[in-house]
Coordinates of C-alpha atoms and ligand atoms in Angstrom, one line a residue:
M1165 CA 0.0 0.0 0.0
S1166 CA 1.4 3.4 -0.9
K1167 CA 2.2 5.9 1.8
L1168 CA -0.4 8.1 0.4
S1169 CA -3.3 5.7 0.7
R1170 CA -2.1 4.3 4.1
L1171 CA -2.6 7.8 5.6
D1172 CA -6.1 8.2 4.3
R1173 CA -8.2 6.7 7.0
R1174 CA -10.1 9.8 7.9
T1175 CA -11.2 10.5 4.4
F1176 CA -12.2 6.9 4.0
L1177 CA -14.3 7.1 7.1
R1178 CA -15.9 10.2 5.8
S1179 CA -16.7 8.7 2.4
T1180 CA -18.4 5.8 4.1
G1181 CA -20.6 8.2 6.0
M1182 CA -18.8 7.8 9.4
T1183 CA -18.4 11.5 10.0
A1184 CA -17.7 11.3 13.8
V1185 CA -14.0 11.3 13.4
A1186 CA -13.2 14.6 15.2
G1187 CA -9.8 14.4 16.8
A1188 CA -8.8 11.7 14.4
V1189 CA -6.3 13.8 12.6
G1190 CA -3.4 12.6 14.6
S1191 CA -4.1 9.1 13.7
T1192 CA -4.4 9.7 9.9
V1193 CA -1.5 12.0 9.2
P1194 CA 2.1 11.7 10.4
L1195 CA 2.8 13.8 13.4
A1196 CA 6.2 15.5 13.4
A1197 CA 7.1 13.4 16.4
E1198 CA 6.3 10.1 14.6
A1199 CA 8.2 11.3 11.6
G1200 CA 11.3 11.7 13.6
G1201 CA 10.8 15.3 14.9
A1202 CA 10.8 18.4 12.8
A1203 CA 12.1 18.0 9.2
Q1204 CA 15.8 18.3 9.9
P1205 CA 18.2 18.5 7.0
Q1206 CA 20.3 15.4 6.2
G1207 CA 23.9 16.3 5.2
G1208 CA 22.8 19.9 5.0
R1209 CA 20.0 19.1 2.6
Y1210 CA 16.3 19.4 3.3
D1211 CA 14.0 16.7 2.0
F1212 CA 11.4 17.9 -0.4
D1213 CA 11.3 14.6 -2.3
T1214 CA 9.5 12.3 0.2
I1215 CA 5.7 12.4 -0.4
Y1216 CA 4.2 14.1 2.7
S1217 CA 0.5 13.4 2.8
R1218 CA -1.9 16.1 3.9
I1219 CA -5.0 13.9 3.4
G1220 CA -7.2 14.0 6.5
T1221 CA -6.1 17.5 7.5
D1222 CA -9.0 19.4 5.8
S1223 CA -6.6 20.6 3.1
S1224 CA -8.5 22.5 0.4
K1225 CA -6.1 21.2 -2.2
W1226 CA -6.6 17.6 -1.3
D1227 CA -9.5 16.9 1.1
A1228 CA -12.0 19.3 -0.4
Q1229 CA -11.4 17.7 -3.9
I1230 CA -11.6 14.1 -2.5
A1231 CA -14.9 15.0 -0.7
R1232 CA -16.2 16.4 -4.0
Y1233 CA -15.0 13.7 -6.5
G1234 CA -14.2 10.7 -4.4
R1235 CA -10.9 9.3 -3.1
D1236 CA -10.2 7.1 -6.1
K1237 CA -10.5 10.2 -8.4
I1238 CA -7.8 12.3 -6.8
E1239 CA -4.3 10.9 -7.0
V1240 CA -2.7 14.4 -7.1
G1241 CA -4.3 17.7 -5.9
M1242 CA -2.7 20.6 -7.8
G1243 CA -5.2 23.4 -7.4
T1244 CA -5.0 25.7 -4.4
A1245 CA -1.6 27.6 -4.3
D1246 CA 0.1 26.1 -1.2
Q1247 CA 2.8 23.6 -0.7
D1248 CA 2.7 20.0 0.3
F1249 CA 6.2 20.0 2.0
R1250 CA 7.0 19.8 5.7
I1251 CA 7.7 23.3 6.9
A1252 CA 11.2 24.5 7.9
P1253 CA 12.2 23.0 11.3
A1254 CA 12.9 26.3 12.9
I1255 CA 9.3 27.2 12.4
T1256 CA 8.1 24.0 14.1
R1257 CA 10.5 24.7 17.0
A1258 CA 9.2 28.3 17.4
L1259 CA 5.6 27.1 17.4
R1260 CA 6.3 24.4 19.9
E1261 CA 8.0 26.9 22.2
R1262 CA 5.1 29.3 22.0
V1263 CA 2.4 26.6 22.5
G1264 CA 4.3 25.5 25.6
H1265 CA 3.4 28.8 27.2
E1266 CA -0.2 27.8 27.2
N1267 CA -1.7 31.3 27.1
F1268 CA -3.1 33.0 24.0
G1269 CA -4.5 36.3 25.3
Y1270 CA -4.2 39.6 23.5
L1271 CA -0.7 40.7 22.6
S1272 CA 1.1 43.8 21.4
I1273 CA 2.7 42.8 18.1
P1274 CA 6.4 42.5 19.0
A1275 CA 8.8 45.0 17.5
S1276 CA 11.0 42.0 16.7
Y1277 CA 8.4 40.8 14.2
K1278 CA 8.6 44.1 12.3
E1279 CA 12.4 44.0 12.4
S1280 CA 12.3 40.5 10.8
I1281 CA 10.2 41.9 7.9
V1282 CA 12.6 44.9 7.5
D1283 CA 15.7 42.7 7.6
W1284 CA 14.3 40.1 5.2
N1285 CA 13.4 42.7 2.6
K1286 CA 16.7 44.5 2.9
R1287 CA 18.8 41.3 2.9
R1288 CA 17.1 39.6 -0.1
Y1289 CA 15.9 42.5 -2.2
G1290 CA 17.8 45.6 -1.0
L1291 CA 14.5 47.2 -0.2
D1292 CA 14.4 49.7 2.7
I1293 CA 11.2 49.6 4.6
D1294 CA 10.6 52.1 7.4
P1295 CA 9.2 50.0 10.2
D1296 CA 6.7 52.7 11.1
T1297 CA 5.0 52.3 7.7
I1298 CA 4.3 48.6 8.2
R1299 CA 0.7 47.6 8.9
H1300 CA -0.3 44.0 9.8
A1301 CA -3.2 42.0 8.4
P1302 CA -4.4 38.4 8.7
G1303 CA -4.0 38.0 4.9
V1304 CA -3.2 39.9 1.7
H1305 CA -6.9 39.7 0.8
S1306 CA -7.9 41.6 3.9
G1307 CA -5.3 44.3 3.2
I1308 CA -6.5 44.6 -0.4
I1309 CA -10.1 44.8 0.6
S1310 CA -9.5 47.6 3.2
T1311 CA -7.5 49.5 0.6
L1312 CA -10.2 49.2 -2.1
R1313 CA -12.8 50.3 0.5
A1314 CA -10.7 53.4 1.2
F1315 CA -10.2 54.4 -2.4
C1316 CA -12.9 53.0 -4.5
P1317 CA -16.6 54.0 -4.1
P1318 CA -19.1 51.1 -4.6
G1319 CA -19.8 50.8 -8.3
S1320 CA -16.5 52.2 -9.4
K1321 CA -13.9 50.2 -11.5
V1322 CA -10.8 48.4 -10.3
L1323 CA -8.3 47.8 -12.9
M1324 CA -6.4 44.5 -13.1
Q1325 CA -4.5 42.6 -15.8
T1326 CA -5.8 39.3 -17.1
P1327 CA -5.5 36.4 -17.0
G1328 CA -5.4 37.4 -13.3
Y1329 CA -5.6 35.8 -9.9
N1330 CA -9.2 34.8 -9.3
G1331 CA -9.1 36.0 -5.7
F1332 CA -8.9 39.6 -7.0
Y1333 CA -12.4 39.3 -8.5
T1334 CA -13.7 38.3 -5.1
D1335 CA -12.0 41.2 -3.4
I1336 CA -13.4 43.6 -5.9
R1337 CA -16.9 42.1 -5.6
V1338 CA -16.8 42.2 -1.8
V1339 CA -16.3 46.0 -1.9
G1340 CA -19.1 46.4 -4.4
C1341 CA -16.8 47.5 -7.3
V1342 CA -16.4 46.2 -10.8
A1343 CA -13.3 44.5 -12.3
E1344 CA -12.0 46.3 -15.4
E1345 CA -9.9 43.8 -17.2
S1346 CA -6.8 44.8 -19.2
P1347 CA -5.7 41.7 -21.1
L1348 CA -2.0 40.9 -21.1
R1349 CA -0.6 40.3 -24.6
L1350 CA 0.8 36.9 -25.5
V1351 CA 3.9 37.4 -27.7
N1352 CA 5.9 34.3 -28.6
G1353 CA 4.6 32.5 -25.6
R1354 CA 5.4 35.2 -23.2
Y1355 CA 2.9 37.6 -21.6
Q1356 CA 3.5 41.3 -21.9
M1357 CA 1.7 44.3 -20.3
D1358 CA -0.4 46.2 -22.8
F1359 CA 0.2 49.8 -21.5
E1360 CA -2.0 51.4 -24.2
D1361 CA -4.9 49.2 -23.4
L1362 CA -4.4 49.7 -19.7
E1363 CA -4.4 53.5 -19.9
R1364 CA -7.4 53.5 -22.3
R1365 CA -9.4 51.7 -19.6
I1366 CA -8.8 54.4 -17.0
D1367 CA -11.6 56.9 -16.6
H1368 CA -13.0 59.2 -13.9
D1369 CA -14.4 56.2 -12.2
T1370 CA -11.1 54.2 -11.9
H1371 CA -9.3 54.7 -8.7
A1372 CA -7.2 51.6 -8.2
F1373 CA -5.1 49.1 -10.1
I1374 CA -4.1 45.7 -8.6
L1375 CA -0.7 44.6 -9.7
C1376 CA 0.4 41.0 -9.2
N1377 CA 4.2 40.6 -9.2
P1378 CA 5.3 37.9 -9.8
H1379 CA 2.2 37.2 -11.6
N1380 CA -0.4 34.5 -10.8
P1381 CA -1.3 32.6 -12.9
T1382 CA 1.1 33.3 -15.8
G1383 CA 4.3 33.2 -13.7
N1384 CA 5.6 36.5 -15.2
V1385 CA 8.1 38.5 -13.1
W1386 CA 7.7 42.1 -14.2
S1387 CA 10.8 44.1 -15.1
R1388 CA 11.8 47.4 -13.7
D1389 CA 10.9 49.0 -17.0
D1390 CA 7.5 47.4 -17.0
L1391 CA 6.9 48.6 -13.4
M1392 CA 8.1 52.2 -14.2
T1393 CA 5.9 52.6 -17.2
L1394 CA 2.9 51.2 -15.3
G1395 CA 3.7 53.3 -12.2
E1396 CA 4.0 56.4 -14.3
I1397 CA 0.6 55.9 -15.9
C1398 CA -1.1 55.2 -12.6
A1399 CA 0.5 58.2 -10.9
R1400 CA -0.4 60.5 -13.7
R1401 CA -4.0 59.3 -13.9
R1402 CA -4.4 59.2 -10.1
V1403 CA -5.0 55.5 -9.8
V1404 CA -3.5 53.9 -6.7
V1405 CA -1.3 50.9 -7.2
L1406 CA -2.0 47.9 -5.0
A1407 CA 1.2 45.9 -5.4
D1408 CA 0.5 42.3 -4.4
E1409 CA 3.9 40.7 -4.1
I1410 CA 2.9 37.6 -2.2
H1411 CA 4.8 35.4 -4.6
C1412 CA 8.0 37.5 -4.6
D1413 CA 10.2 34.9 -3.0
F1414 CA 9.6 32.4 -5.8
V1415 CA 11.7 33.4 -8.8
T1416 CA 13.3 30.9 -11.2
K1417 CA 16.9 30.9 -12.2
G1418 CA 18.0 33.8 -14.4
H1419 CA 15.2 36.1 -13.2
G1420 CA 15.0 38.8 -10.5
Y1421 CA 12.1 40.3 -8.7
T1422 CA 11.8 44.0 -8.5
P1423 CA 9.8 45.4 -5.6
F1424 CA 7.4 48.1 -6.8
A1425 CA 8.5 50.1 -3.7
S1426 CA 12.1 50.0 -5.0
L1427 CA 11.5 52.0 -8.1
D1428 CA 13.6 55.1 -8.6
D1429 CA 10.8 57.6 -8.6
E1430 CA 9.5 58.8 -5.2
A1431 CA 6.1 60.0 -6.6
I1432 CA 5.4 56.6 -8.2
V1433 CA 6.3 54.7 -5.1
R1434 CA 4.2 57.1 -2.9
N1435 CA 1.3 56.2 -5.1
S1436 CA 1.4 52.6 -4.0
V1437 CA 0.7 50.2 -1.2
T1438 CA 2.6 46.8 -1.2
Y1439 CA 1.2 43.6 0.3
K1440 CA 3.4 40.7 1.3
S1441 CA 3.3 37.6 3.5
V1442 CA 5.3 34.6 4.7
S1443 CA 2.3 32.5 3.6
K1444 CA 3.4 31.4 0.1
S1445 CA 7.1 31.3 0.8
F1446 CA 7.0 29.2 4.0
N1447 CA 3.6 27.5 3.5
L1448 CA 2.0 29.4 6.4
S1449 CA -1.3 30.5 4.7
M1450 CA -3.5 29.4 7.6
M1451 CA -1.3 31.1 10.1
K1452 CA -3.0 34.3 8.8
C1453 CA 0.0 36.6 9.0
A1454 CA 0.5 39.2 6.3
Y1455 CA 1.7 42.8 6.1
Q1456 CA 1.4 45.9 4.0
F1457 CA 3.4 49.1 3.7
S1458 CA 3.5 52.4 1.9
T1459 CA 5.8 55.4 1.9
N1460 CA 2.6 57.5 1.8
P1461 CA 1.3 58.2 5.3
D1462 CA -2.0 59.6 3.9
Y1463 CA -2.7 56.3 2.2
L1464 CA -2.0 54.4 5.4
D1465 CA -4.3 56.7 7.4
R1466 CA -7.0 56.5 4.8
I1467 CA -6.9 52.7 4.7
E1468 CA -7.2 52.6 8.5
G1469 CA -9.9 55.2 8.6
A1470 CA -12.2 54.9 5.5
G1471 CA -11.0 51.3 4.7
Q1472 CA -11.6 50.3 8.3
H1473 CA -8.4 48.2 8.3
R1474 CA -7.9 46.3 11.5
Q1475 CA -4.4 45.0 12.2
A1476 CA -5.7 41.7 13.4
M1477 CA -3.1 39.0 13.9
N1478 CA -2.6 35.8 15.7
T1479 CA 0.0 34.6 18.2
L1480 CA 1.2 31.5 16.4
G1481 CA 1.3 33.4 13.1
I1482 CA 3.7 35.9 14.5
A1483 CA 5.9 33.2 16.1
A1484 CA 6.0 31.3 12.8
A1485 CA 6.6 34.3 10.6
E1486 CA 9.4 35.7 12.7
A1487 CA 11.1 32.3 12.8
A1488 CA 10.7 32.0 9.0
Y1489 CA 12.2 35.3 8.2
N1490 CA 15.0 35.1 10.8
E1491 CA 16.0 31.5 10.6
C1492 CA 14.8 29.8 7.4
E1493 CA 16.5 31.4 4.5
E1494 CA 18.6 28.4 3.7
W1495 CA 15.5 26.2 3.7
L1496 CA 13.8 28.6 1.3
D1497 CA 16.9 28.7 -1.0
Q1498 CA 16.9 24.9 -1.2
L1499 CA 13.2 24.9 -1.9
L1500 CA 13.7 27.4 -4.7
E1501 CA 16.2 25.2 -6.3
Y1502 CA 13.9 22.2 -5.9
I1503 CA 10.9 24.1 -7.5
D1504 CA 13.2 25.3 -10.3
G1505 CA 14.1 21.7 -11.0
T1506 CA 10.5 20.7 -11.0
L1507 CA 9.5 23.4 -13.3
D1508 CA 12.3 22.4 -15.7
F1509 CA 11.0 18.9 -15.5
V1510 CA 7.4 20.0 -16.2
D1511 CA 8.6 22.0 -19.2
A1512 CA 10.6 19.2 -20.7
Y1513 CA 8.0 16.5 -20.0
V1514 CA 5.1 18.4 -21.3
R1515 CA 7.0 19.2 -24.5
S1516 CA 8.0 15.6 -25.2
H1517 CA 5.2 13.5 -23.7
V1518 CA 1.8 15.3 -23.3
P1519 CA -0.1 15.5 -26.5
G1520 CA -2.0 18.7 -27.1
V1521 CA -0.4 20.6 -24.2
E1522 CA 2.2 23.4 -24.4
T1523 CA 3.9 25.3 -21.7
V1524 CA 6.6 28.0 -21.1
K1525 CA 8.6 27.7 -17.9
P1526 CA 7.3 30.4 -15.5
E1527 CA 9.8 33.2 -14.4
G1528 CA 8.3 33.1 -10.9
T1529 CA 5.8 31.4 -8.6
Y1530 CA 5.5 27.6 -8.4
L1531 CA 2.5 27.6 -10.8
A1532 CA 2.7 26.1 -14.3
W1533 CA 0.2 27.8 -16.7
L1534 CA -0.5 25.2 -19.3
D1535 CA -1.8 25.8 -22.7
V1536 CA -4.3 23.0 -23.1
G1537 CA -6.3 24.3 -26.1
K1538 CA -5.5 21.5 -28.4
A1539 CA -6.0 18.8 -25.8
M1540 CA -9.4 20.3 -24.9
E1541 CA -10.4 20.2 -28.5
A1542 CA -9.2 16.6 -28.9
A1543 CA -11.2 15.6 -25.8
G1544 CA -14.3 17.4 -27.1
M1545 CA -14.6 19.9 -24.3
Q1546 CA -16.8 22.4 -26.0
R1547 CA -19.4 19.8 -26.6
A1548 CA -19.0 18.3 -23.1
A1549 CA -19.5 21.7 -21.5
A1550 CA -22.6 22.4 -23.5
A1551 CA -24.1 19.1 -22.5
A1552 CA -23.2 19.3 -18.9
E1553 CA -25.4 20.5 -16.1
G1554 CA -24.6 23.7 -14.3
N1555 CA -23.4 25.6 -17.3
P1556 CA -19.6 24.9 -16.9
T1557 CA -17.0 26.6 -19.0
P1558 CA -15.1 24.3 -21.4
E1559 CA -12.1 24.7 -19.0
Q1560 CA -14.3 23.6 -16.0
A1561 CA -15.4 20.6 -18.1
F1562 CA -11.7 19.8 -18.8
Q1563 CA -11.0 20.1 -15.1
R1564 CA -13.6 17.4 -14.5
W1565 CA -12.3 15.4 -17.4
L1566 CA -8.8 15.4 -15.9
V1567 CA -10.2 14.3 -12.6
D1568 CA -12.1 11.4 -14.2
H1569 CA -9.4 10.3 -16.7
A1570 CA -6.1 11.3 -15.1
H1571 CA -7.1 11.6 -11.4
I1572 CA -5.5 15.0 -11.0
H1573 CA -7.1 18.2 -9.9
L1574 CA -6.0 21.5 -11.7
N1575 CA -7.6 24.9 -11.7
P1576 CA -9.5 25.9 -14.8
G1577 CA -8.1 28.8 -16.8
S1578 CA -11.5 30.4 -17.2
S1579 CA -11.5 31.4 -13.5
Y1580 CA -8.7 33.8 -14.2
G1581 CA -10.8 36.0 -16.5
L1582 CA -10.0 37.2 -20.0
G1583 CA -7.3 35.2 -21.6
G1584 CA -7.8 32.2 -19.5
A1585 CA -9.6 30.2 -22.2
G1586 CA -7.8 27.0 -23.2
R1587 CA -5.6 27.1 -20.1
M1588 CA -5.2 25.2 -16.8
R1589 CA -3.1 26.2 -13.8
M1590 CA -1.0 23.4 -12.2
N1591 CA 0.5 23.9 -8.8
T1592 CA 3.9 22.2 -8.7
A1593 CA 4.8 22.8 -5.0
T1594 CA 4.7 19.1 -4.1
S1595 CA 7.1 16.2 -4.2
R1596 CA 8.5 15.8 -7.7
Q1597 CA 7.4 12.2 -7.7
L1598 CA 3.8 13.4 -7.6
V1599 CA 4.4 15.9 -10.3
E1600 CA 5.8 13.1 -12.5
R1601 CA 2.8 10.9 -11.6
A1602 CA 0.4 13.7 -12.5
L1603 CA 1.9 14.4 -15.8
G1604 CA 2.3 10.7 -16.6
N1605 CA -1.4 10.3 -15.9
M1606 CA -2.3 13.3 -18.1
A1607 CA -0.1 12.1 -20.9
Q1608 CA -1.7 8.6 -20.8
A1609 CA -5.3 10.0 -20.6
L1610 CA -4.7 12.4 -23.6
A1611 CA -3.0 9.7 -25.6
A1612 CA -6.1 7.7 -25.4
V1613 CA -8.5 10.3 -26.9
Ligands
LIG2165 C1 -1.6 36.7 -5.9 C2 -2.2 36.3 -4.6 N1 -2.6 37.2 -3.7 C3 -3.2 36.8 -2.5 C4 -3.4 35.5 -2.2 C5 -4.0 35.1 -0.9 O1 -3.4 35.8 0.1 P1 -3.8 35.6 1.6 O2 -4.1 34.1 1.9 O3 -2.7 36.1 2.4 O4 -5.1 36.4 1.8 C6 -3.0 34.5 -3.1 C7 -3.2 33.1 -2.9 O5 -3.1 32.2 -3.7 C8 -2.4 34.9 -4.4 O6 -1.9 34.0 -5.3

């Protein structure tokens, strides 16, 4: 029996209708203690290769899909953008220490946490952040939402580039605004910003632009020139830039991330708010620990006043984030190398083995943005979508087809707005063995159509 299925007791119980399994998590997933303590490096190397099951932990990438489609249909969950790896051992240690105190009452957010943010950004990206300009948030979404509330009256337009992160549509809807989509241009397989289109879409009713750098889902890492041109347009047209840089720590070899806040124009930088978090980099999304900063004190005041931003945080999130930034750089560097290798593998394998699928290695993120147009056509997805209940898009029909025929779960391109047709997003932040298995299954399924 594979390690994956051995660990799946809780899901099995659920699927048989035996729902009273509260507290059974410890018996269905490996506890760090059983697995030999925190994930210590061997010979200086961290292990990202061993499959680490999350089944039975209510993982949205795994358990939610198993609950929806059945255990036998999900061999590899590759949707939600998080990692399947064991976290860096220093984080586990910091959490254990804090849990040992056995009191979780209200806290002042420690200055040392802000210092860890400042040091990380300076050390890795040469970015100077004044600690007094940092505001805390339980997530990047909550920061974006309070900023949109501060700047964008209900009914007004929020500019974004598409295909674009589907969560932005939700944020825009939550504040009662409307997404104004500026499609990226696909030139020789690489996405480019269309500045003319972007500027043309700005009118008296456009007050904010959401930038995603590195870009989810295309994997683009925007250049300093791209950001300058964009920043100049937004500053001149009085459109605030919300720079979501949550994926910034993931950049593949040969590419470099430019923080929007590092641009050489004070006015452009002052017209922005940047959002970051340890959540993608160190797999701490449910620790709910993000931050935002701006060199513009008026913007920060406005967000806290009109945007009603609350600096809500949680004790364990702070402990985890501080340990991550202060002690886990080597872990992250090794992970980056691993992801880079996986993305090379995906690129080579898809080109040579997966019929009807094309891809370009992303410059950043751990997300592969697959061009599946021909595969969808071969599998008859237009017809399947038209015949299916619930009015799915052809990409949603293909998502289902892949679940049924390849036992993998990917995100449909259509959920990323204009330009997402004929695309699927594959999250590769898992053991390479599983990525290989997923692509092997996909190749086999498509070869049979
Ligand atoms: C670009 C981007 N922004 C924000 C988020 C979510 O951020 P948070 O969980 O901190 O709210 C994600 C998660 O996938 C993302 O990809």
